[in-house]
Amino acid sequence: MRVFKDGYGFVGLIVILLFGFLILGLGAPIEAAAYEVKIAAPLSDSVVSGTVPISLLMKSATSFANVYIDGVYLASTPSAISWSTADVANGMHTISAKAYDSASQVIGTSSRLVRVKNKATPTPTSTSTPSPTGQVTISSPANGATVSGTVSIAVQYAAPVSWLNFYVDGNWVASSPPYTLAWSSSSVANGLHSISVNGYNTSDALVATTSISLNVKNGSSPTPAPSPSPTVAPTPPPTSTPAPTPTPAGGVSITSPKSGATVSGTVSVVVQNVAPVSWVNFYIDGNWVASSPPYTFAWNSTGVSNGQHAIAVNGYNSSNALVATTAMNVNVQNGSGPTPTPAPSGSATPKPSASASSTASPGYYSLLPSGSALPSDSQCASGVAGDTFEPVPQNAPQNSYMPSASDLSTYVSEASGGEGGAPGSYLTRADGQFTGTTDAILKWASCKWGFDENVTRATAVNETHWRQTELGDVGNGTSLGILQIKSSDYPSSCEAVSSSQNTSEVTDPSCYSYNSTAFAADYKLAQQRACFEGKVSYMVGEAPSGYPAYPNGTPDQMMWGCVGWWYSGHWYDSGALNYISQVQGYLSSEPWLSGGVGY
């Protein structure tokens, strides 16, 4: 488990005391925590270029490991693993590894940041464009067939397809060989289900995809069994909440465009639905893009590369339970093949609420639902005007400091590739362009990123008791700022200390998370919003007992899960739960109102 930043509270106090004993020579050496997988090469924060060998250290309990670049699957052991850095832009990138035991259960993770520096910044290589048809097809059973018991799913494929992944309702179930899957249909509820197959070439790039719908009709409808972990292939999407038995047929269908059609420009995606479907979600290549009403979605196809793409629709009943699904492929052919733009933020379930107004207004700022339009810096600045409450006057120098345009240019170049699991599209919006009291800054950042302002205040108490110049995790990454941003995990926020760990350099102009309270709050909540929107790819599928798999869950579950993630780096694990409990305690007592901060 990688702890992302200083936890504070009782746990943080113990860590600090132990560290002090070691410096004084009064304590015994602390052994490193047990691991199942470690990235031995390249080294953390190293500068790499060209083709980079990636080597892992694995304990005997590890059967195999998957390696990812920025959360995207690269390769699996025991094969030798190398990474072509020309496929990504220059800047910081995350190499991560997941260790699996002989039962394909995740038993350990590891990650580190490296800086790619090739001679020129290349455009990231896009996924190979498949031919419109014929590369991979499901030859049996037929689309729309009624099935029961064990179903033989047979696939035919042609070059350049080399191997396949099989999915049921978007959940990974098997990889080839063999190229025929014996699927137990009793593992799902009776009703409509989608069977999809992705085809990959010898470089593990997705080059073809196809899907069909089947009507499962067994004697009873048991609780679906959980999806297994993959042996080779990208990390599967999270297992969805078991659905009630849907209407056997006709729940939701895409009437336009036609399956296999060639499209360009703005495409009108039209859906018909019948009871019990009450509303629908639209997806492009598995990414949420819109919800009904209306039941016609105008999709700008220039946002993806030319070639084959999947349009899918999920239908939900009035209780927000998934009851129907359908999918189809279209061939996009625009004038040129642009670099795909990031998928719109959103969440598959539950049904997104109507987007909150982006116009900030004075008053209390609460949690905005997933996919909401977020207010601007200036709107939030207007909304917190007049907040003169300052229980920590010693923060004044940092409260009045804003990164310059030059500073932000450097920061954007560092953060644009993403870090800590969050995409760069979220991080580059953090700019720290606000000054005011400590309370006004926390309120401003909460408004900007759509979070409950008192949850932010309580988190800041748990981290530093609102002291912007607090240092944590010294010698183990160094955590900085009012919400404790760990420089080794988030180097763009403090480049000077992230590379040297020399805390005398915290006043360096590139250490924005220390010099500017507004930037520190802005950056941390940017990370938290990326988590809330389901964009931290390495956590996808993490599902502790009693909690929804990431990124599923109610808005409240997502918000608190992401508060805990900031401490432990994982989804509702023991460290996260302990941290959440601490923050909730401060949320209840509100010590900032009684002078209980800043001491």
Coordinates of C-alpha atoms in Angstrom, one line a residue:
M1 CA 0.0 0.0 0.0
R2 CA 1.4 3.4 -1.0
V3 CA 0.5 6.2 1.4
F4 CA 0.1 9.3 -0.7
K5 CA 0.6 12.0 1.9
D6 CA 0.8 12.7 5.6
G7 CA -2.2 11.3 7.5
Y8 CA -1.8 13.4 10.6
G9 CA -4.0 12.8 13.7
F10 CA -2.8 10.0 16.0
V11 CA -1.2 8.0 13.2
G12 CA 0.7 11.0 11.9
L13 CA 2.0 11.8 15.4
I14 CA 3.3 8.3 15.9
V15 CA 5.1 8.5 12.5
I16 CA 6.7 11.9 13.4
L17 CA 7.8 10.6 16.9
L18 CA 9.4 7.5 15.4
F19 CA 11.2 9.6 12.8
G20 CA 12.6 11.8 15.5
F21 CA 13.8 8.8 17.5
L22 CA 15.7 7.5 14.5
I23 CA 17.4 10.9 13.9
L24 CA 18.5 11.0 17.6
G25 CA 19.7 7.4 17.5
L26 CA 17.3 6.3 20.1
G27 CA 15.2 3.9 18.1
A28 CA 15.7 0.7 16.2
P29 CA 15.7 0.8 12.4
I30 CA 12.2 0.5 10.9
E31 CA 12.0 -2.3 8.4
A32 CA 10.3 -1.6 5.0
A33 CA 6.8 -2.8 4.7
A34 CA 6.3 -6.2 3.1
Y35 CA 5.8 -6.1 -0.6
E36 CA 4.6 -8.5 -3.3
V37 CA 5.8 -6.5 -6.3
K38 CA 8.2 -3.6 -6.7
I39 CA 9.4 -1.7 -9.7
A40 CA 13.2 -2.1 -9.8
A41 CA 13.8 -0.1 -12.9
P42 CA 13.6 2.6 -14.0
L43 CA 14.2 4.5 -10.8
S44 CA 11.7 6.9 -9.4
D45 CA 11.9 10.5 -10.9
S46 CA 14.5 9.3 -13.4
V47 CA 14.6 10.9 -16.9
V48 CA 14.0 8.3 -19.6
S49 CA 13.8 8.3 -23.4
G50 CA 13.5 5.8 -26.3
T51 CA 12.7 2.2 -25.4
V52 CA 12.9 1.7 -21.6
P53 CA 13.2 -1.8 -20.0
I54 CA 10.9 -2.2 -17.0
S55 CA 12.0 -4.8 -14.4
L56 CA 10.0 -6.0 -11.4
L57 CA 10.9 -7.6 -8.1
M58 CA 8.3 -10.1 -7.1
K59 CA 7.8 -12.3 -4.0
S60 CA 7.2 -16.0 -4.2
A61 CA 3.4 -15.5 -3.7
T62 CA 3.2 -13.6 -6.9
S63 CA 2.2 -15.7 -9.9
F64 CA 2.3 -12.9 -12.5
A65 CA 2.1 -9.1 -12.7
N66 CA 0.5 -6.6 -15.1
V67 CA 2.4 -3.4 -15.9
Y68 CA 0.6 -0.2 -16.8
I69 CA 1.6 3.2 -18.2
D70 CA -0.6 6.0 -16.9
G71 CA -3.2 3.4 -16.0
V72 CA -3.2 1.8 -19.5
Y73 CA -2.2 -1.8 -19.7
L74 CA 1.3 -2.4 -21.3
A75 CA 2.3 -6.0 -20.7
S76 CA 2.4 -9.0 -18.3
T77 CA 5.2 -11.1 -16.8
P78 CA 6.9 -13.5 -17.2
S79 CA 7.7 -11.9 -20.6
A80 CA 10.4 -9.3 -20.7
I81 CA 8.7 -5.9 -20.6
S82 CA 9.9 -2.8 -22.4
W83 CA 8.1 0.6 -23.0
S84 CA 8.4 2.8 -26.0
T85 CA 8.4 6.3 -24.6
A86 CA 7.9 7.7 -28.1
D87 CA 4.2 6.7 -27.7
V88 CA 3.7 9.4 -25.0
A89 CA 4.3 13.1 -24.7
N90 CA 7.3 14.5 -22.9
G91 CA 6.7 15.0 -19.2
M92 CA 5.8 13.1 -16.1
H93 CA 4.3 9.6 -16.5
T94 CA 3.3 6.9 -14.0
I95 CA 4.6 3.3 -14.3
S96 CA 2.5 1.0 -12.1
A97 CA 2.4 -2.8 -11.5
K98 CA -0.2 -5.1 -10.0
A99 CA 0.8 -8.5 -8.6
Y100 CA -1.6 -11.5 -8.8
D101 CA -1.5 -14.8 -7.0
S102 CA -2.2 -18.2 -8.6
A103 CA -6.0 -17.5 -8.2
S104 CA -5.7 -14.3 -10.2
Q105 CA -6.4 -12.2 -7.2
V106 CA -4.6 -8.8 -6.7
I107 CA -2.1 -9.1 -3.8
G108 CA 0.1 -6.1 -4.3
T109 CA 0.7 -2.9 -6.2
S110 CA 3.6 -0.6 -6.9
S111 CA 4.0 2.6 -8.9
R112 CA 6.5 5.3 -9.6
L113 CA 6.9 8.5 -11.6
V114 CA 9.4 9.0 -14.4
R115 CA 10.1 12.0 -16.7
V116 CA 10.0 11.2 -20.4
K117 CA 12.4 13.5 -22.4
N118 CA 12.7 12.6 -26.0
K119 CA 14.3 15.0 -28.5
A120 CA 10.9 16.1 -29.7
T121 CA 7.5 15.9 -28.1
P122 CA 5.6 13.4 -30.2
T123 CA 1.9 13.1 -30.6
P124 CA 0.8 10.0 -28.6
T125 CA 0.3 7.1 -30.9
S126 CA -3.4 6.4 -31.4
T127 CA -4.9 3.0 -31.2
S128 CA -4.6 1.1 -34.4
T129 CA -7.6 1.7 -36.6
P130 CA -9.4 -1.6 -37.5
S131 CA -11.1 -2.3 -40.7
P132 CA -14.8 -1.6 -40.6
T133 CA -15.8 -5.3 -40.6
G134 CA -14.4 -8.8 -40.7
Q135 CA -11.5 -8.8 -38.2
V136 CA -13.5 -10.3 -35.4
T137 CA -17.0 -11.7 -35.3
I138 CA -19.1 -13.7 -32.9
S139 CA -20.2 -16.7 -35.1
S140 CA -22.3 -18.4 -32.4
P141 CA -24.8 -17.8 -30.9
A142 CA -26.8 -15.5 -33.2
N143 CA -27.5 -12.0 -32.2
G144 CA -30.8 -11.8 -30.2
A145 CA -30.8 -15.6 -29.4
T146 CA -32.5 -16.9 -26.3
V147 CA -30.0 -19.0 -24.3
S148 CA -29.7 -20.9 -21.0
G149 CA -27.2 -23.0 -19.1
T150 CA -23.7 -23.2 -20.5
V151 CA -23.4 -21.2 -23.7
S152 CA -20.7 -21.8 -26.3
I153 CA -19.5 -18.4 -27.6
A154 CA -17.5 -19.0 -30.8
V155 CA -15.4 -16.2 -32.4
Q156 CA -13.9 -15.9 -35.9
Y157 CA -11.1 -13.4 -36.5
A158 CA -8.6 -12.4 -39.1
A159 CA -5.2 -10.5 -39.1
P160 CA -4.0 -8.4 -37.6
V161 CA -6.0 -9.8 -34.6
S162 CA -3.7 -12.0 -32.5
W163 CA -5.7 -12.6 -29.3
L164 CA -9.0 -11.7 -27.8
N165 CA -10.8 -10.6 -24.6
F166 CA -14.4 -11.7 -23.9
Y167 CA -16.8 -9.5 -21.9
V168 CA -20.3 -10.0 -20.5
D169 CA -22.1 -6.7 -19.9
G170 CA -18.8 -4.9 -20.2
N171 CA -17.1 -7.1 -17.5
W172 CA -14.0 -9.1 -18.5
V173 CA -14.5 -12.9 -18.3
A174 CA -11.8 -14.6 -20.3
S175 CA -8.9 -14.2 -22.7
S176 CA -7.9 -16.3 -25.7
P177 CA -6.7 -18.9 -26.3
P178 CA -9.0 -20.8 -26.7
Y179 CA -11.2 -18.8 -29.1
T180 CA -14.4 -20.4 -27.8
L181 CA -15.8 -19.4 -24.4
A182 CA -18.0 -21.7 -22.4
W183 CA -20.1 -19.2 -20.5
S184 CA -22.4 -20.1 -17.7
S185 CA -25.4 -17.9 -18.3
S186 CA -26.7 -18.8 -14.8
S187 CA -24.1 -16.3 -13.4
V188 CA -26.4 -13.4 -14.5
A189 CA -30.0 -12.5 -14.1
N190 CA -32.6 -13.6 -16.7
G191 CA -33.1 -11.0 -19.4
L192 CA -31.0 -9.1 -22.0
H193 CA -27.2 -9.2 -21.7
S194 CA -24.4 -8.1 -24.0
I195 CA -21.6 -10.3 -25.2
S196 CA -18.6 -8.4 -26.6
V197 CA -15.2 -9.3 -27.9
N198 CA -12.1 -7.1 -28.3
G199 CA -9.4 -8.2 -30.7
Y200 CA -5.7 -7.2 -30.1
N201 CA -2.7 -7.4 -32.3
T202 CA 0.8 -8.8 -31.4
S203 CA 1.6 -5.4 -29.7
D204 CA -1.5 -5.7 -27.5
A205 CA -3.2 -2.8 -29.3
L206 CA -7.0 -2.9 -29.7
V207 CA -7.7 -3.3 -33.4
A208 CA -11.2 -4.7 -33.6
T209 CA -14.4 -5.1 -31.5
T210 CA -17.8 -6.6 -31.9
S211 CA -20.8 -7.4 -29.7
I212 CA -24.2 -9.1 -29.7
S213 CA -27.2 -9.2 -27.3
L214 CA -28.6 -12.4 -25.8
N215 CA -31.7 -13.1 -23.9
V216 CA -30.9 -15.3 -20.9
K217 CA -33.8 -17.5 -19.8
N218 CA -32.9 -19.9 -17.0
G219 CA -35.2 -21.5 -14.4
S220 CA -34.4 -18.9 -11.8
S221 CA -32.5 -15.7 -11.6
P222 CA -29.6 -16.1 -9.1
T223 CA -27.4 -13.3 -7.9
P224 CA -24.6 -12.8 -10.5
A225 CA -21.2 -14.1 -9.5
P226 CA -18.4 -11.6 -9.4
S227 CA -16.2 -11.2 -12.5
P228 CA -12.7 -12.8 -12.3
S229 CA -9.6 -10.9 -12.6
P230 CA -7.8 -10.9 -16.0
T231 CA -4.7 -13.0 -16.5
V232 CA -3.4 -11.0 -19.4
A233 CA -5.0 -7.8 -20.8
P234 CA -6.0 -4.4 -19.5
T235 CA -7.6 -4.1 -16.1
P236 CA -11.3 -4.9 -16.6
P237 CA -14.0 -2.4 -15.8
P238 CA -15.7 -2.5 -12.5
T239 CA -18.4 -5.1 -11.8
S240 CA -21.8 -3.5 -12.0
T241 CA -24.4 -3.8 -9.3
P242 CA -26.5 -7.0 -10.0
A243 CA -29.6 -5.9 -11.9
P244 CA -33.2 -7.0 -11.3
T245 CA -34.7 -9.1 -14.0
P246 CA -35.4 -6.8 -17.0
T247 CA -38.1 -7.2 -19.6
P248 CA -37.0 -10.1 -21.8
A249 CA -36.8 -8.0 -25.0
G250 CA -37.3 -4.5 -26.3
G251 CA -36.3 -2.5 -23.3
V252 CA -33.9 -0.2 -25.1
S253 CA -32.7 -0.1 -28.7
I254 CA -30.6 2.3 -30.9
T255 CA -32.7 3.1 -34.0
S256 CA -30.2 5.5 -35.6
P257 CA -27.5 5.2 -36.8
K258 CA -27.6 1.7 -38.1
S259 CA -25.1 -0.9 -36.9
G260 CA -22.0 -0.8 -39.1
A261 CA -22.9 2.5 -40.6
T262 CA -20.2 5.0 -41.8
V263 CA -20.7 8.3 -40.0
S264 CA -19.0 11.7 -39.9
G265 CA -19.4 15.1 -38.2
T266 CA -22.3 15.4 -35.7
V267 CA -24.2 12.1 -35.5
S268 CA -27.7 11.9 -34.2
V269 CA -27.9 8.9 -31.9
V270 CA -31.6 8.0 -31.4
V271 CA -32.9 5.6 -28.8
Q272 CA -36.3 4.0 -28.3
N273 CA -37.2 2.6 -24.9
V274 CA -40.2 0.7 -23.4
A275 CA -41.1 -0.1 -19.8
P276 CA -39.6 -0.7 -17.3
V277 CA -36.9 1.5 -18.8
S278 CA -37.3 5.0 -17.3
W279 CA -34.1 6.8 -18.4
V280 CA -30.9 5.9 -20.3
N281 CA -27.1 6.6 -20.3
F282 CA -25.2 7.0 -23.6
Y283 CA -21.6 5.7 -23.9
I284 CA -18.9 6.1 -26.6
D285 CA -16.2 3.4 -26.4
G286 CA -17.3 2.7 -22.9
N287 CA -17.1 6.3 -21.7
W288 CA -20.2 8.1 -20.4
V289 CA -21.2 11.0 -22.5
A290 CA -24.9 11.9 -21.8
S291 CA -28.1 10.9 -20.0
S292 CA -31.7 11.2 -21.0
P293 CA -33.9 13.0 -21.4
P294 CA -33.8 13.7 -24.3
Y295 CA -33.5 10.3 -26.0
T296 CA -31.6 11.7 -28.9
F297 CA -28.0 12.5 -28.4
A298 CA -25.9 14.7 -30.8
W299 CA -22.5 13.1 -30.8
N300 CA -19.6 15.0 -32.3
S301 CA -17.6 12.2 -34.0
T302 CA -14.6 14.5 -34.7
G303 CA -13.7 14.0 -31.1
V304 CA -12.4 10.4 -31.9
S305 CA -10.0 9.0 -34.4
N306 CA -11.3 7.6 -37.7
G307 CA -12.2 3.9 -37.6
Q308 CA -14.5 1.7 -35.7
H309 CA -16.1 2.9 -32.4
A310 CA -18.8 1.5 -30.1
I311 CA -22.0 3.3 -29.2
A312 CA -23.7 1.8 -26.2
V313 CA -26.9 2.6 -24.2
N314 CA -27.9 1.4 -20.7
G315 CA -31.5 1.6 -19.7
Y316 CA -32.5 2.1 -16.0
N317 CA -35.8 1.8 -14.2
S318 CA -37.3 4.4 -11.9
S319 CA -35.2 3.0 -9.0
N320 CA -32.0 3.6 -11.0
A321 CA -31.4 -0.1 -11.5
L322 CA -29.9 -1.3 -14.8
V323 CA -32.6 -3.3 -16.6
A324 CA -31.6 -3.2 -20.3
T325 CA -28.5 -2.6 -22.5
T326 CA -27.6 -2.5 -26.1
A327 CA -24.6 -1.7 -28.2
M328 CA -23.4 -1.3 -31.8
N329 CA -20.4 -0.3 -33.8
V330 CA -20.1 2.5 -36.4
N331 CA -17.3 3.4 -38.7
V332 CA -16.2 7.0 -38.2
Q333 CA -14.7 8.7 -41.3
N334 CA -14.0 12.4 -41.0
G335 CA -11.7 14.4 -43.2
S336 CA -8.7 13.6 -41.0
G337 CA -8.1 11.5 -38.0
P338 CA -7.7 13.9 -35.0
T339 CA -6.1 12.9 -31.8
P340 CA -9.1 11.8 -29.6
T341 CA -10.2 14.3 -27.1
P342 CA -10.7 13.3 -23.5
A343 CA -14.0 11.6 -22.8
P344 CA -16.5 13.9 -21.0
S345 CA -16.6 13.6 -17.3
G346 CA -19.5 11.5 -16.0
S347 CA -20.7 8.5 -14.1
A348 CA -22.6 5.5 -15.3
T349 CA -24.8 5.1 -12.2
P350 CA -26.8 6.4 -10.5
K351 CA -28.6 8.7 -12.9
P352 CA -26.8 12.0 -13.0
S353 CA -28.8 14.8 -11.4
A354 CA -29.5 17.9 -13.4
S355 CA -26.2 19.9 -13.7
A356 CA -26.0 22.5 -11.0
S357 CA -25.7 26.1 -12.1
S358 CA -22.2 27.1 -12.9
T359 CA -22.9 30.6 -11.5
A360 CA -21.5 30.7 -8.0
S361 CA -23.5 32.7 -5.6
P362 CA -22.9 33.8 -2.0
G363 CA -23.8 31.2 0.6
Y364 CA -22.8 27.6 1.4
Y365 CA -21.2 25.4 -1.3
S366 CA -22.2 21.8 -1.3
L367 CA -21.2 18.7 -3.4
L368 CA -22.0 19.0 -7.1
P369 CA -23.0 15.7 -8.8
S370 CA -20.8 13.9 -11.2
G371 CA -20.7 15.5 -14.7
S372 CA -21.8 18.9 -13.4
A373 CA -20.6 22.1 -15.0
L374 CA -18.1 23.6 -12.5
P375 CA -17.9 27.3 -11.7
S376 CA -14.9 29.4 -12.8
D377 CA -12.2 31.0 -10.7
S378 CA -13.8 34.4 -10.9
Q379 CA -17.3 33.2 -10.2
C380 CA -16.1 31.5 -7.0
A381 CA -14.0 34.6 -6.1
S382 CA -17.2 36.6 -6.2
G383 CA -19.1 34.0 -4.3
V384 CA -16.7 34.2 -1.3
A385 CA -16.2 38.0 -1.3
G386 CA -16.6 39.3 2.2
D387 CA -15.2 36.2 3.9
T388 CA -12.8 37.9 6.4
F389 CA -12.7 35.0 8.9
E390 CA -9.0 34.2 9.7
P391 CA -8.2 31.9 12.6
V392 CA -4.6 31.4 11.3
P393 CA -3.1 34.8 10.7
Q394 CA 0.4 33.3 10.3
N395 CA -0.7 32.0 6.8
A396 CA -0.8 35.6 5.5
P397 CA 2.3 35.5 3.3
Q398 CA 1.2 32.3 1.6
N399 CA -2.4 33.4 1.4
S400 CA -1.4 36.5 -0.6
Y401 CA 0.9 34.6 -3.0
M402 CA -0.3 33.5 -6.5
P403 CA 1.8 31.7 -9.1
S404 CA 2.9 33.9 -12.0
A405 CA 2.0 33.3 -15.6
S406 CA 5.6 31.9 -16.1
D407 CA 5.2 29.7 -13.0
L408 CA 1.9 28.3 -14.4
S409 CA 3.4 27.7 -17.8
T410 CA 6.1 25.5 -16.2
Y411 CA 3.5 23.8 -14.0
V412 CA 1.2 23.0 -16.9
S413 CA 4.0 21.5 -18.9
E414 CA 4.8 19.2 -15.9
A415 CA 1.2 18.4 -15.0
S416 CA -0.4 17.9 -18.4
G417 CA 0.6 14.3 -18.6
G418 CA -1.2 13.5 -15.4
E419 CA 0.1 12.3 -12.1
G420 CA -1.0 10.4 -9.0
G421 CA -3.6 8.7 -11.0
A422 CA -5.4 11.9 -12.2
P423 CA -5.5 13.0 -15.8
G424 CA -3.7 16.2 -16.8
S425 CA -7.0 17.7 -18.0
Y426 CA -8.0 18.1 -14.4
L427 CA -4.7 19.2 -13.0
T428 CA -4.0 21.9 -15.5
R429 CA -7.2 23.7 -14.4
A430 CA -5.6 24.3 -11.0
D431 CA -3.9 27.7 -11.0
G432 CA -4.1 29.2 -7.4
Q433 CA -5.3 32.6 -8.8
F434 CA -7.0 33.8 -5.6
T435 CA -5.9 35.6 -2.5
G436 CA -7.8 36.0 0.8
T437 CA -8.1 34.6 4.3
T438 CA -7.4 31.0 4.9
D439 CA -11.1 30.3 5.3
A440 CA -12.0 32.2 2.1
I441 CA -9.3 30.2 0.2
L442 CA -10.8 26.8 1.4
K443 CA -14.3 28.0 0.5
W444 CA -13.1 29.3 -3.0
A445 CA -11.4 26.0 -3.9
S446 CA -14.4 24.0 -2.7
C447 CA -16.7 26.1 -5.0
K448 CA -14.3 25.8 -8.0
W449 CA -14.2 22.0 -7.8
G450 CA -17.8 21.4 -6.6
F451 CA -17.2 20.0 -3.1
D452 CA -18.8 20.6 0.3
E453 CA -16.9 23.4 1.9
N454 CA -17.1 22.1 5.4
V455 CA -15.7 18.7 4.3
T456 CA -12.7 20.6 2.9
R457 CA -12.3 22.6 6.1
A458 CA -12.4 19.3 8.2
T459 CA -9.9 17.7 5.9
A460 CA -7.5 20.7 6.4
V461 CA -7.9 20.3 10.2
N462 CA -7.0 16.6 9.9
E463 CA -4.0 17.4 7.7
T464 CA -2.3 20.5 9.2
H465 CA -4.8 22.3 11.5
W466 CA -4.9 24.8 8.7
R467 CA -1.2 25.6 8.8
Q468 CA 0.0 26.2 5.2
T469 CA 3.7 25.9 6.0
E470 CA 3.4 22.6 7.7
L471 CA 5.8 19.9 6.5
G472 CA 4.9 16.2 6.7
D473 CA 6.4 12.8 5.7
V474 CA 9.9 14.4 5.8
G475 CA 12.3 11.9 4.4
N476 CA 9.5 9.9 2.8
G477 CA 8.4 12.1 0.0
T478 CA 7.7 15.3 2.0
S479 CA 4.1 16.5 2.2
L480 CA 3.5 20.2 1.8
G481 CA 0.7 22.8 2.2
I482 CA -2.6 23.1 4.0
L483 CA -3.9 19.8 2.5
Q484 CA -0.5 18.0 2.4
I485 CA 0.4 17.4 -1.2
K486 CA 3.2 14.8 -1.3
S487 CA 5.9 16.1 -3.5
S488 CA 7.3 12.7 -4.6
D489 CA 3.9 11.6 -5.9
Y490 CA 2.8 15.0 -7.3
P491 CA 6.1 16.5 -8.5
S492 CA 4.5 19.3 -10.6
S493 CA 3.3 20.9 -7.4
C494 CA 6.8 21.2 -6.0
E495 CA 9.4 20.2 -8.5
A496 CA 12.4 21.3 -6.3
V497 CA 11.6 19.1 -3.4
S498 CA 10.2 16.1 -5.3
S499 CA 13.6 15.4 -6.9
S500 CA 15.9 16.2 -4.0
Q501 CA 13.8 15.8 -0.8
N502 CA 15.8 18.7 0.6
T503 CA 13.2 20.6 2.7
S504 CA 15.4 23.7 2.6
E505 CA 14.2 24.1 -1.0
V506 CA 10.5 24.4 -0.1
T507 CA 10.8 28.2 -0.7
D508 CA 11.9 27.6 -4.3
P509 CA 9.6 29.4 -6.8
S510 CA 8.7 26.0 -8.3
C511 CA 7.3 24.8 -5.0
Y512 CA 3.8 26.1 -5.5
S513 CA 2.2 23.8 -3.0
Y514 CA 4.2 25.4 -0.2
N515 CA 4.3 29.0 -1.4
S516 CA 0.7 29.5 -2.2
T517 CA -2.3 28.4 0.0
A518 CA -4.7 28.9 -2.9
F519 CA -2.7 26.7 -5.2
A520 CA -2.3 24.0 -2.5
A521 CA -6.1 23.8 -2.0
D522 CA -6.8 24.2 -5.8
Y523 CA -4.5 21.3 -6.7
K524 CA -5.6 18.9 -4.0
L525 CA -9.3 19.3 -4.9
A526 CA -8.5 18.9 -8.6
Q527 CA -7.1 15.5 -7.7
Q528 CA -10.2 14.8 -5.6
R529 CA -12.6 15.8 -8.4
A530 CA -10.7 13.5 -10.9
C531 CA -11.2 10.7 -8.3
F532 CA -14.9 11.6 -7.8
E533 CA -15.5 11.5 -11.6
G534 CA -14.1 8.0 -11.8
K535 CA -10.9 9.0 -13.6
V536 CA -8.2 7.4 -11.3
S537 CA -7.8 4.4 -13.6
Y538 CA -5.5 2.2 -11.4
M539 CA -8.3 2.0 -8.8
V540 CA -11.0 0.8 -11.3
G541 CA -12.5 -2.4 -9.9
E542 CA -11.2 -2.1 -6.4
A543 CA -14.1 -3.4 -4.3
P544 CA -13.6 -3.9 -0.5
S545 CA -16.2 -5.9 1.2
G546 CA -19.3 -3.9 1.9
Y547 CA -18.4 -1.0 -0.5
P548 CA -19.2 -0.4 -4.1
A549 CA -16.4 -1.1 -6.7
Y550 CA -14.7 2.0 -7.9
P551 CA -16.0 4.1 -9.6
N552 CA -19.5 3.0 -8.8
G553 CA -21.4 4.3 -5.8
T554 CA -23.7 7.1 -4.7
P555 CA -22.4 10.7 -4.8
D556 CA -21.8 10.5 -1.0
Q557 CA -19.9 7.2 -1.3
M558 CA -17.8 8.6 -4.1
M559 CA -17.0 11.8 -2.2
W560 CA -15.9 10.1 1.0
G561 CA -14.1 7.3 -0.9
C562 CA -12.0 10.0 -2.6
V563 CA -11.4 11.8 0.7
G564 CA -9.9 8.5 2.0
W565 CA -8.0 7.9 -1.2
W566 CA -6.0 11.0 -0.6
Y567 CA -4.5 9.3 2.4
S568 CA -4.1 5.7 1.5
G569 CA -4.1 5.7 -2.3
H570 CA -6.8 3.1 -2.4
W571 CA -10.5 2.7 -2.3
Y572 CA -12.1 2.2 1.1
D573 CA -9.1 0.1 2.5
S574 CA -8.4 0.2 6.2
G575 CA -6.1 3.2 6.0
A576 CA -8.7 5.2 4.0
L577 CA -11.5 4.2 6.4
N578 CA -9.5 5.4 9.4
Y579 CA -8.7 8.7 7.7
I580 CA -12.4 9.2 6.7
S581 CA -13.4 8.6 10.4
Q582 CA -11.0 11.3 11.5
V583 CA -12.2 13.8 9.0
Q584 CA -15.9 13.1 9.8
G585 CA -15.0 13.7 13.5
Y586 CA -13.7 17.1 12.7
L587 CA -16.7 17.7 10.4
S588 CA -19.0 17.1 13.4
S589 CA -17.1 19.2 15.9
E590 CA -16.2 22.1 13.5
P591 CA -13.1 23.2 15.5
W592 CA -12.4 26.1 13.2
L593 CA -15.4 27.9 14.8
S594 CA -13.9 27.6 18.3
G595 CA -10.3 28.4 17.7
G596 CA -9.3 24.7 17.4
V597 CA -7.1 25.2 14.4
G598 CA -3.7 26.7 13.8
Y599 CA -2.2 25.7 17.1

